[in-house]
PDB file of C-alpha atoms in Angstrom:
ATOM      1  CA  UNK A  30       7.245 -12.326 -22.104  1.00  0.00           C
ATOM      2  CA  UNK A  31       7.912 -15.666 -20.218  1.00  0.00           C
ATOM      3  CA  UNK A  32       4.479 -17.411 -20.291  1.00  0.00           C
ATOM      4  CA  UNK A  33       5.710 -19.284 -16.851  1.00  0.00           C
ATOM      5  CA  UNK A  34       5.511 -15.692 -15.095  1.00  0.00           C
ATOM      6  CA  UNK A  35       2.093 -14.716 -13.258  1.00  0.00           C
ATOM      7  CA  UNK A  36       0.966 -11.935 -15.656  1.00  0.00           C
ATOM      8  CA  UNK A  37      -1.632  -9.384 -15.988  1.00  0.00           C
ATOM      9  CA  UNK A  38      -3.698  -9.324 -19.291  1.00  0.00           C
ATOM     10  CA  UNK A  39      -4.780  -5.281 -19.462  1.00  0.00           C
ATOM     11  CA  UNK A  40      -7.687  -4.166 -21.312  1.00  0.00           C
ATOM     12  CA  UNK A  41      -8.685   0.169 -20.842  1.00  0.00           C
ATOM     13  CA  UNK A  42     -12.095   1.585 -21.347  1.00  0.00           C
ATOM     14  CA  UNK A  43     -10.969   3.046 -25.134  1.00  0.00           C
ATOM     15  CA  UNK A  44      -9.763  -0.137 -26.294  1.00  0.00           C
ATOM     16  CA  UNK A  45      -6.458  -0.448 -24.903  1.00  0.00           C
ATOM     17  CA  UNK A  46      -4.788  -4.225 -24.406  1.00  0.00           C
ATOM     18  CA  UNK A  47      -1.676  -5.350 -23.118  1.00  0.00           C
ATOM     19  CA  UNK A  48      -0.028  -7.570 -20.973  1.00  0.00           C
ATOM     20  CA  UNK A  49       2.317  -7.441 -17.853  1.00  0.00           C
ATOM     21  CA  UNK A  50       4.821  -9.881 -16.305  1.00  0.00           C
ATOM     22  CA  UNK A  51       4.803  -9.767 -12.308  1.00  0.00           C
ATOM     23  CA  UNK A  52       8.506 -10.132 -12.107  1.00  0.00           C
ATOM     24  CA  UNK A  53       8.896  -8.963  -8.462  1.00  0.00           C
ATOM     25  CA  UNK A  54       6.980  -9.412  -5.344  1.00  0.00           C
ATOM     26  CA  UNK A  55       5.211  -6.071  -5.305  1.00  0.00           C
ATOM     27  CA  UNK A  56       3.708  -3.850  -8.165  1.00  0.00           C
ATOM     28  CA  UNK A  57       2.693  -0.556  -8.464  1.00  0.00           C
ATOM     29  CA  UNK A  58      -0.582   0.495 -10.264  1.00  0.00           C
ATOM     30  CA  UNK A  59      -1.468   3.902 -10.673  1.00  0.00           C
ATOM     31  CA  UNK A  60      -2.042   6.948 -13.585  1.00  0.00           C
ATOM     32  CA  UNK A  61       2.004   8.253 -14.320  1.00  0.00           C
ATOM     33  CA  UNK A  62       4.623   5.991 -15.478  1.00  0.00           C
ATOM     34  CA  UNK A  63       6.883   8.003 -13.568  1.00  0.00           C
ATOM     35  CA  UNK A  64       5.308   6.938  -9.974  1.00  0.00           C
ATOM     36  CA  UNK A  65       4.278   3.073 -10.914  1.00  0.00           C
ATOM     37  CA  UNK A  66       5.344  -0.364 -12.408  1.00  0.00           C
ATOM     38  CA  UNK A  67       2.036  -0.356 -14.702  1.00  0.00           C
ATOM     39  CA  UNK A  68       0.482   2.910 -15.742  1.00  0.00           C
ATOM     40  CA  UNK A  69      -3.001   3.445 -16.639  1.00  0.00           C
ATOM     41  CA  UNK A  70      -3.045   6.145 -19.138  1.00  0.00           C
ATOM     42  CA  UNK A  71      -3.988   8.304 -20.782  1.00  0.00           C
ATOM     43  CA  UNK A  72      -6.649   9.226 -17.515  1.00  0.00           C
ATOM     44  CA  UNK A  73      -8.240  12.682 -18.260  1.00  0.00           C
ATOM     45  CA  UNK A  74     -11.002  13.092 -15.830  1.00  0.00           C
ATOM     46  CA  UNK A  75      -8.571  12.333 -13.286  1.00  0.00           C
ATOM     47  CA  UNK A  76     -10.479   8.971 -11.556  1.00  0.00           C
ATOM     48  CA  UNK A  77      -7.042   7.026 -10.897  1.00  0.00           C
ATOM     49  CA  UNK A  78      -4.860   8.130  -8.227  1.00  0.00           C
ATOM     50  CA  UNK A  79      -1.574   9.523  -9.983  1.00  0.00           C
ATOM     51  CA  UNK A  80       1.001   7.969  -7.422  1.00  0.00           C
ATOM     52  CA  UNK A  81      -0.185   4.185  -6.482  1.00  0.00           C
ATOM     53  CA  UNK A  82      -4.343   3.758  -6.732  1.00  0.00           C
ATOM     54  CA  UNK A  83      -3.589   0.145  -5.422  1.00  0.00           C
ATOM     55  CA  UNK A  84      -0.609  -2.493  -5.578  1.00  0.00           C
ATOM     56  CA  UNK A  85      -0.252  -6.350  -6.059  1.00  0.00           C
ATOM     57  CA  UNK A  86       1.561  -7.986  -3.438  1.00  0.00           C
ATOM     58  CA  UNK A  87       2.848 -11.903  -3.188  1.00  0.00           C
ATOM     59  CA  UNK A  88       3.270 -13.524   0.302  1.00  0.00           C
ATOM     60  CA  UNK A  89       3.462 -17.281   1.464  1.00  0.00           C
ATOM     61  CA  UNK A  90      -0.787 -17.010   0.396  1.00  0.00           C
ATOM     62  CA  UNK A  91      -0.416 -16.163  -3.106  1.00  0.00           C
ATOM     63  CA  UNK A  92      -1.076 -12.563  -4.741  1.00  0.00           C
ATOM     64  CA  UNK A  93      -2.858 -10.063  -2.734  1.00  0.00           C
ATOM     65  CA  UNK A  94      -4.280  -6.899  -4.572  1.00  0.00           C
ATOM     66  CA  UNK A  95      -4.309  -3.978  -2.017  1.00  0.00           C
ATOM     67  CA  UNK A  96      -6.035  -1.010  -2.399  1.00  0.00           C
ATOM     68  CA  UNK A  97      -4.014   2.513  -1.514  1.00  0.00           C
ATOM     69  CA  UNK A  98      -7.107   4.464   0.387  1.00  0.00           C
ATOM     70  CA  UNK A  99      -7.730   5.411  -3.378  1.00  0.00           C
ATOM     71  CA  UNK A 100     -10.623   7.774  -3.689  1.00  0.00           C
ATOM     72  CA  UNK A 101     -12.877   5.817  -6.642  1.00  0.00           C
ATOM     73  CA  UNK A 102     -11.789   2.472  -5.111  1.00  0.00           C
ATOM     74  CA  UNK A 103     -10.687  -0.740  -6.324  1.00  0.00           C
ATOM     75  CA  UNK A 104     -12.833  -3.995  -7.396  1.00  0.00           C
ATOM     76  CA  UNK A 105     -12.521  -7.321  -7.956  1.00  0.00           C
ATOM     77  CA  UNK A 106     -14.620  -9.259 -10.429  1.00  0.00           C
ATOM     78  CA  UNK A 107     -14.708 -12.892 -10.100  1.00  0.00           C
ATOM     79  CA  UNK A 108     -17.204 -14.894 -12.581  1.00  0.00           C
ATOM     80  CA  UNK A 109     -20.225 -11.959 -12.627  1.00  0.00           C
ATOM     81  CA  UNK A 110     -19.796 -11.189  -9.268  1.00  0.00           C
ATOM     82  CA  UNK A 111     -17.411  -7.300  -8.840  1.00  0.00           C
ATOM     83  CA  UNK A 112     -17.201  -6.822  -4.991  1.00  0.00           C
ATOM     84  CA  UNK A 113     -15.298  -3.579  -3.701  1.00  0.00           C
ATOM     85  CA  UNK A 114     -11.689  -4.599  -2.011  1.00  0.00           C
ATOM     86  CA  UNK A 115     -12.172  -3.652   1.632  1.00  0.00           C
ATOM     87  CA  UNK A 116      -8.305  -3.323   1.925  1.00  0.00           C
ATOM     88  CA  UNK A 117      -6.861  -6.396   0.281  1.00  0.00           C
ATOM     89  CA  UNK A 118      -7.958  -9.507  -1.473  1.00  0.00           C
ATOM     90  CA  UNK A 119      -6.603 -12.635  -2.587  1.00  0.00           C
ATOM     91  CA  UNK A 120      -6.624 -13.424  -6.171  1.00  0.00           C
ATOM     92  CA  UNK A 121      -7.060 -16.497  -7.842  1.00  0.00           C
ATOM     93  CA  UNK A 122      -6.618 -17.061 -11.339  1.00  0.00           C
ATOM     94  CA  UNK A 123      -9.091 -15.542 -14.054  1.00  0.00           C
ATOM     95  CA  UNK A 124      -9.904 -13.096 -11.169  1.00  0.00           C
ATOM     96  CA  UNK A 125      -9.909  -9.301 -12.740  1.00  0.00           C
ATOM     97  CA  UNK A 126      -8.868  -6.044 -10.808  1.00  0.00           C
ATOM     98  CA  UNK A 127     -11.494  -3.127 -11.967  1.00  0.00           C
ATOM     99  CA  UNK A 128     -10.177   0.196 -11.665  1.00  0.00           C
ATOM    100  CA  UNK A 129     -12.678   3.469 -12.677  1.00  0.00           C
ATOM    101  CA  UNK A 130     -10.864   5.033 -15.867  1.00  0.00           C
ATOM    102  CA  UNK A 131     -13.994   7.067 -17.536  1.00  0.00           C
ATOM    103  CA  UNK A 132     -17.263   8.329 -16.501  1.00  0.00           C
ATOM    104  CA  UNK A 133     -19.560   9.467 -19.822  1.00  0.00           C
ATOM    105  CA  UNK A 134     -22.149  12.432 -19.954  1.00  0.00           C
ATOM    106  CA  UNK A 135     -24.977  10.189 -18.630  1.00  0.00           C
ATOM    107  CA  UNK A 136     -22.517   8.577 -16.049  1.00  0.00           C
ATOM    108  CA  UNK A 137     -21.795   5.288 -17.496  1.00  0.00           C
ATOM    109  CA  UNK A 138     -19.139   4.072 -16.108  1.00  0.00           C
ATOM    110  CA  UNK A 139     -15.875   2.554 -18.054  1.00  0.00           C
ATOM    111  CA  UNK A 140     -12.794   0.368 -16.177  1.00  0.00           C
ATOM    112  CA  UNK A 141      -9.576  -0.621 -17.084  1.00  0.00           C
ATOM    113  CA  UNK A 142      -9.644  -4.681 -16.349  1.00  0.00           C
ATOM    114  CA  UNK A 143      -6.219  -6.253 -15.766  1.00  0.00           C
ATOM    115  CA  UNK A 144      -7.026  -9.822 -15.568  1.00  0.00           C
ATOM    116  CA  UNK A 145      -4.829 -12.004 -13.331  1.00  0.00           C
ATOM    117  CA  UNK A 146      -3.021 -15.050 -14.523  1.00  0.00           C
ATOM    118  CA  UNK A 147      -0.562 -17.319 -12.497  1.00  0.00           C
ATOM    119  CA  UNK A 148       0.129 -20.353 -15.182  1.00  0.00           C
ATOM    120  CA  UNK A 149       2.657 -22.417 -12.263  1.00  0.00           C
ATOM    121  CA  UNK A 150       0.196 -21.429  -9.069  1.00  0.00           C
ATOM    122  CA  UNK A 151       3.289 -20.631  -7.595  1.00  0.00           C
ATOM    123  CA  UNK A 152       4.106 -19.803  -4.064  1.00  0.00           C
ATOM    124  CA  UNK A 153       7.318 -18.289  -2.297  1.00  0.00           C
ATOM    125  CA  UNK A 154       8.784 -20.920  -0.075  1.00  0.00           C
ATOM    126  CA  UNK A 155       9.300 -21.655   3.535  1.00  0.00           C
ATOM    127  CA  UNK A 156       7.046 -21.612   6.922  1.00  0.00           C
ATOM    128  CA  UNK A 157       4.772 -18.606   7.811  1.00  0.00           C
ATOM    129  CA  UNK A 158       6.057 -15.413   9.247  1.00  0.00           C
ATOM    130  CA  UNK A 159       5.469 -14.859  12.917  1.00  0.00           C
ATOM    131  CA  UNK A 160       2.225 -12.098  13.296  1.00  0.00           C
ATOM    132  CA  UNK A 161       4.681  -8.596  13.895  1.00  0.00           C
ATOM    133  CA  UNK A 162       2.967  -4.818  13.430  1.00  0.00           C
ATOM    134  CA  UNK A 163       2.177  -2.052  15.543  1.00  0.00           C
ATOM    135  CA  UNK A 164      -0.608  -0.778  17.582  1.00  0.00           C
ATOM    136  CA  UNK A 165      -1.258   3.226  18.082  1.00  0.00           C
ATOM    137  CA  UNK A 166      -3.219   3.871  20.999  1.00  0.00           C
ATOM    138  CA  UNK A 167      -4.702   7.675  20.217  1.00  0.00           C
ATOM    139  CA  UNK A 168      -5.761   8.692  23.766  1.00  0.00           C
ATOM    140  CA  UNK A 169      -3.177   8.163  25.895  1.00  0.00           C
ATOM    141  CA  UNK A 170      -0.202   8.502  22.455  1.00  0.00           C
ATOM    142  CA  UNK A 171       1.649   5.433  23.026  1.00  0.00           C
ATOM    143  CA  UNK A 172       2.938   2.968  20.297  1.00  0.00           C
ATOM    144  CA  UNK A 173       3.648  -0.703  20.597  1.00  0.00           C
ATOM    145  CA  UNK A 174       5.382  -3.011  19.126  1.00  0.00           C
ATOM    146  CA  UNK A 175       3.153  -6.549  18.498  1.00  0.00           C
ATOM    147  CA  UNK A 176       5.228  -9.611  17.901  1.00  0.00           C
ATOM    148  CA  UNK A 177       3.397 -13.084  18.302  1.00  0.00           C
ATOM    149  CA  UNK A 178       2.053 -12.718  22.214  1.00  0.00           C
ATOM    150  CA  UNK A 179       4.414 -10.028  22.991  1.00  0.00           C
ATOM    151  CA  UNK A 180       3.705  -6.437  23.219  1.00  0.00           C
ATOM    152  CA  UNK A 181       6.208  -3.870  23.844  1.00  0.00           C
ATOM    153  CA  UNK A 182       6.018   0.165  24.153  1.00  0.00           C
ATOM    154  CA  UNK A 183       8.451   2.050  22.126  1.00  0.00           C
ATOM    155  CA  UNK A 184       9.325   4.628  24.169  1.00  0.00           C
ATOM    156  CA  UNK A 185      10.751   8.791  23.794  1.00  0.00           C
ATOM    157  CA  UNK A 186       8.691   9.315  20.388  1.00  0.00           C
ATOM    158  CA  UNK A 187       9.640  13.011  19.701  1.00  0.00           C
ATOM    159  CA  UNK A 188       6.380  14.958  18.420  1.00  0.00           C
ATOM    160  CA  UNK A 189       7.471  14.871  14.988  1.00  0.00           C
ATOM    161  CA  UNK A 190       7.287  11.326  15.442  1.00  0.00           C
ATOM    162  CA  UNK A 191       4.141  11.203  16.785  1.00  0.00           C
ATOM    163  CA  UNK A 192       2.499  13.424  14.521  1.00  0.00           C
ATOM    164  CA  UNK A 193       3.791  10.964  11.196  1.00  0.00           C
ATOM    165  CA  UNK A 194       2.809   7.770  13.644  1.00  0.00           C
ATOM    166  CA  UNK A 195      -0.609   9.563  14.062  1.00  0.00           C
ATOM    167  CA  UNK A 196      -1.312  10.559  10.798  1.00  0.00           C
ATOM    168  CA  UNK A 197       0.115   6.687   8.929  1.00  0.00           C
ATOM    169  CA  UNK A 198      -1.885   5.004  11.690  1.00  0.00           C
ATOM    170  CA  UNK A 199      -4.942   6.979  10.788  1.00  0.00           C
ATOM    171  CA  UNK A 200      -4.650   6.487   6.778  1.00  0.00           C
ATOM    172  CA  UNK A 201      -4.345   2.645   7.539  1.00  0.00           C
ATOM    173  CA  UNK A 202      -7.322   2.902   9.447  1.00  0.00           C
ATOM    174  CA  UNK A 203      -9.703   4.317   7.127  1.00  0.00           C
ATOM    175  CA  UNK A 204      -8.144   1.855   4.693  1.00  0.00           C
ATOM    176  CA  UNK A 205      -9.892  -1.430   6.599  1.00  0.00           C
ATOM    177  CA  UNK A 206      -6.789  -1.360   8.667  1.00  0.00           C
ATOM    178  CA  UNK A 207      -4.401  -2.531   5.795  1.00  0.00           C
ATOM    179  CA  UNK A 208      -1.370  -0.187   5.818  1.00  0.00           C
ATOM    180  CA  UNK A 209      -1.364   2.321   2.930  1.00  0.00           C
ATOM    181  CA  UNK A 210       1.186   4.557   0.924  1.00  0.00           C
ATOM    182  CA  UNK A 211       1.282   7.978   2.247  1.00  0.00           C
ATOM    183  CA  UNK A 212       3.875  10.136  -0.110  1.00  0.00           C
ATOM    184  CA  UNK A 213       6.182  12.352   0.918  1.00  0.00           C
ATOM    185  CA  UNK A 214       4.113  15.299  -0.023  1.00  0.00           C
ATOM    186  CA  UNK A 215       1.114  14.003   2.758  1.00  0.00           C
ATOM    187  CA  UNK A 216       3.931  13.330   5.331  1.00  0.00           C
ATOM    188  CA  UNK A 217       5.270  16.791   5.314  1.00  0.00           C
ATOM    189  CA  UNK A 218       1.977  18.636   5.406  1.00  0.00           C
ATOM    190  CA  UNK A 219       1.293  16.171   8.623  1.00  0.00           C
ATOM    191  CA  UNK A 220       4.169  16.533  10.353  1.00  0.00           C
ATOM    192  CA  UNK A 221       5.143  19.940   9.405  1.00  0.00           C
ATOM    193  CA  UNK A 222       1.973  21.807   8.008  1.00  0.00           C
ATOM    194  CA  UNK A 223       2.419  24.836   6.026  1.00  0.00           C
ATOM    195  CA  UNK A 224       6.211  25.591   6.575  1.00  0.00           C
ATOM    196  CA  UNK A 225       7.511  25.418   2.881  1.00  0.00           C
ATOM    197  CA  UNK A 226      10.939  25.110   4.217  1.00  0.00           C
ATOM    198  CA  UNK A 227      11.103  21.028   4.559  1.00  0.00           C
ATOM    199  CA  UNK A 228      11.884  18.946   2.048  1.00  0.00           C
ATOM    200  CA  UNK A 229      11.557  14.939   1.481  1.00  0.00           C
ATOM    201  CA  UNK A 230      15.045  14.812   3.229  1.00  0.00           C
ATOM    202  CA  UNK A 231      13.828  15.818   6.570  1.00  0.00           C
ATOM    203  CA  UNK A 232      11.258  12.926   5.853  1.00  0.00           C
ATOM    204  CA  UNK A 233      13.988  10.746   5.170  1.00  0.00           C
ATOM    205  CA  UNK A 234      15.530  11.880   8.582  1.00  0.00           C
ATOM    206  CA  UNK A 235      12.607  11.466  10.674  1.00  0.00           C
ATOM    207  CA  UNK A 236      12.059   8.056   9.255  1.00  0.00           C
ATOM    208  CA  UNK A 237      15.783   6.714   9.974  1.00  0.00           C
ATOM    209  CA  UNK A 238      15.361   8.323  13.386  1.00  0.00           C
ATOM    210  CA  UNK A 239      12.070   6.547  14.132  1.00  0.00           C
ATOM    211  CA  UNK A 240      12.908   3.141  12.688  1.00  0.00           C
ATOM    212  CA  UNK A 241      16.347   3.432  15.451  1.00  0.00           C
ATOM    213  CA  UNK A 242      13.463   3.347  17.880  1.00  0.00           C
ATOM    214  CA  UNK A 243      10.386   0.641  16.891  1.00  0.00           C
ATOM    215  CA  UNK A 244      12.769  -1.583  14.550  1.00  0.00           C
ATOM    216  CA  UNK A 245      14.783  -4.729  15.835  1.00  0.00           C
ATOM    217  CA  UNK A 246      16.982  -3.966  12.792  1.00  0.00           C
ATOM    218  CA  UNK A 247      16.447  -0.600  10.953  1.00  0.00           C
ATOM    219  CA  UNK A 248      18.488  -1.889   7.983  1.00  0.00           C
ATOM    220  CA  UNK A 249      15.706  -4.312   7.620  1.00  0.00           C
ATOM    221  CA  UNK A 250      12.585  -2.768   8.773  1.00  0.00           C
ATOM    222  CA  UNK A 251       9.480  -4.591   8.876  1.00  0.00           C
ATOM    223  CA  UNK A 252       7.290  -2.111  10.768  1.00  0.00           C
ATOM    224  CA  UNK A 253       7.850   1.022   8.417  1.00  0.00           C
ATOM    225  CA  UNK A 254       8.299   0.167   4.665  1.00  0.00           C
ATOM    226  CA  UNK A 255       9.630   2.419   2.246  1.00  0.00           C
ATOM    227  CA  UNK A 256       7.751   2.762  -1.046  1.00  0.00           C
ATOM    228  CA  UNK A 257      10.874   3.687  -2.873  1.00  0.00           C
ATOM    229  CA  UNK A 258      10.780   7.172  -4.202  1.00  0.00           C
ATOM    230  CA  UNK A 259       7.355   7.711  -3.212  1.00  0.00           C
ATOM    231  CA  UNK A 260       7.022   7.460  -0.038  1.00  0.00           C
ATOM    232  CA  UNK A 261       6.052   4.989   3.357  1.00  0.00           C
ATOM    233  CA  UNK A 262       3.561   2.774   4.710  1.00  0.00           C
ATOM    234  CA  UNK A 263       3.291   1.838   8.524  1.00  0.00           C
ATOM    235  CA  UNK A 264       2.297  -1.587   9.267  1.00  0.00           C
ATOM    236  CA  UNK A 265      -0.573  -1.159  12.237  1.00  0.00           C
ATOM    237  CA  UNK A 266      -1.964  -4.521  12.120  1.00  0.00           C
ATOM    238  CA  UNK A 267      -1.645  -8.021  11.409  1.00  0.00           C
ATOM    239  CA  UNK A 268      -2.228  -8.740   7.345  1.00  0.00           C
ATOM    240  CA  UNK A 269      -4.738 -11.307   7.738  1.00  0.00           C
ATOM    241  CA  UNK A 270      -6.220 -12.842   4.975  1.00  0.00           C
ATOM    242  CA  UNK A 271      -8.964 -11.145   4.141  1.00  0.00           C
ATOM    243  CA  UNK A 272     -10.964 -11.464   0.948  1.00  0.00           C
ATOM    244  CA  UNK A 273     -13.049  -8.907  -1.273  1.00  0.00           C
TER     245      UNK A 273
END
């Protein structure tokens, strides 16, 4: 591994250790291989979320862990001191992400640490981004676009598009308003319910047709993300920097 690389030293409740490059600007972290960049396995009783329990995320502020609206949670342990992550957090070096990975017969607790590590401190270059997301208003089912001071309605949603808007808005905002994952298999059932006969392609076409609408340039979208072959995340508010 190249020591100058930010890194994750990984330790698992039975005595698993290992360590991680961060070689790209966002990693996954969740229970299958298949679905994320680091797996945390094996996970028997089930406590990690199988498709992205949280990810790690660098920006012009440094490295970010965000938690996916994961059931167990994620935490942040810095010195003695484990505080929950109330969306996101900003890491700083020795700081380790706790994630739930056994609960014993008397309900002691085990975690899988991954310890962060950043050797160069280093930081993307280049001046802030201007503040851009949307805003969902639920009563009267009209989206905006927020960029800076301006505020603009997109306009002719279809329901379909409401209905994913509704939902993706809703997830973020249980989630301490930090946009989370959903998967194609949560989109569908939102959008379409119980009819078995949509697939993740229809996704893939209501997406497309929605990002025509609410992005300035849909081969570049910045308002609706695609977790590649997992799913999307809608970005509903400014990512301020918040702290665990």
């Amino acid at each position: 591994m190249d020591v100058l690389l930010p890194f994750l030293d990984i330790s698992g409740p039975d005595g698993q250790q290992f360590q991680i490059a961060l070689e790209k600007d966002t990693v996954t972290i969740g229970r299958f291989e298949q679905f994320n960049d680091i797996a945390l396995s094996p996970d028997p009783q089930q406590l990690i979320t199988r498709k992205v329990h949280c990810t790690l995320e660098h920006d012009l502020y440094g490295w970010w862990v965000i938690d996916n609206g994961s059931v167990n949670r994620t935490f942040v342990r810095r010195g003695n001191d484990v505080q929950v992550v109330q969306g996101r957090a900003l890491l700083s070096e020795g700081d380790s992400i706790r994630i739930l990975g056994t609960l014993s017969e008397t309900g002691e607790p085990g975690y899988w640490e991954l310890t962060f590590s950043d050797p160069l401190g280093t930081r993307p270059s280049g001046p802030p981004l201007q503040v851009a997301y949307l805003e969902y208003d639920w009563i009267q089912a009209r989206l905006y676009r927020i960029e800076g001071s301006r505020r603009q309605e997109i306009h002719e949603l279809r329901p379909q598009e409401h209905k994913l808007v509704r939902y993706m808005a809703q997830r973020n905002q249980t989630n301490g308003h930090v946009p989370v994952m959903c998967s194609y298999e949560e989109l569908l059932a939102a959008v379409w319910g119980e009819d078995a006969y949509h697939t993740e392609g229809d996704i893939n076409h209501l997406i497309w047709e929605l990002r025509k609408k609410l992005e300035p340039d849909p081969k570049a979208p910045r308002f609706l993300e695609t977790v590649r072959g997992l799913g999307y995340r809608l970005v509903t508010s400014p990512r301020g920097r918040e702290e665990a």
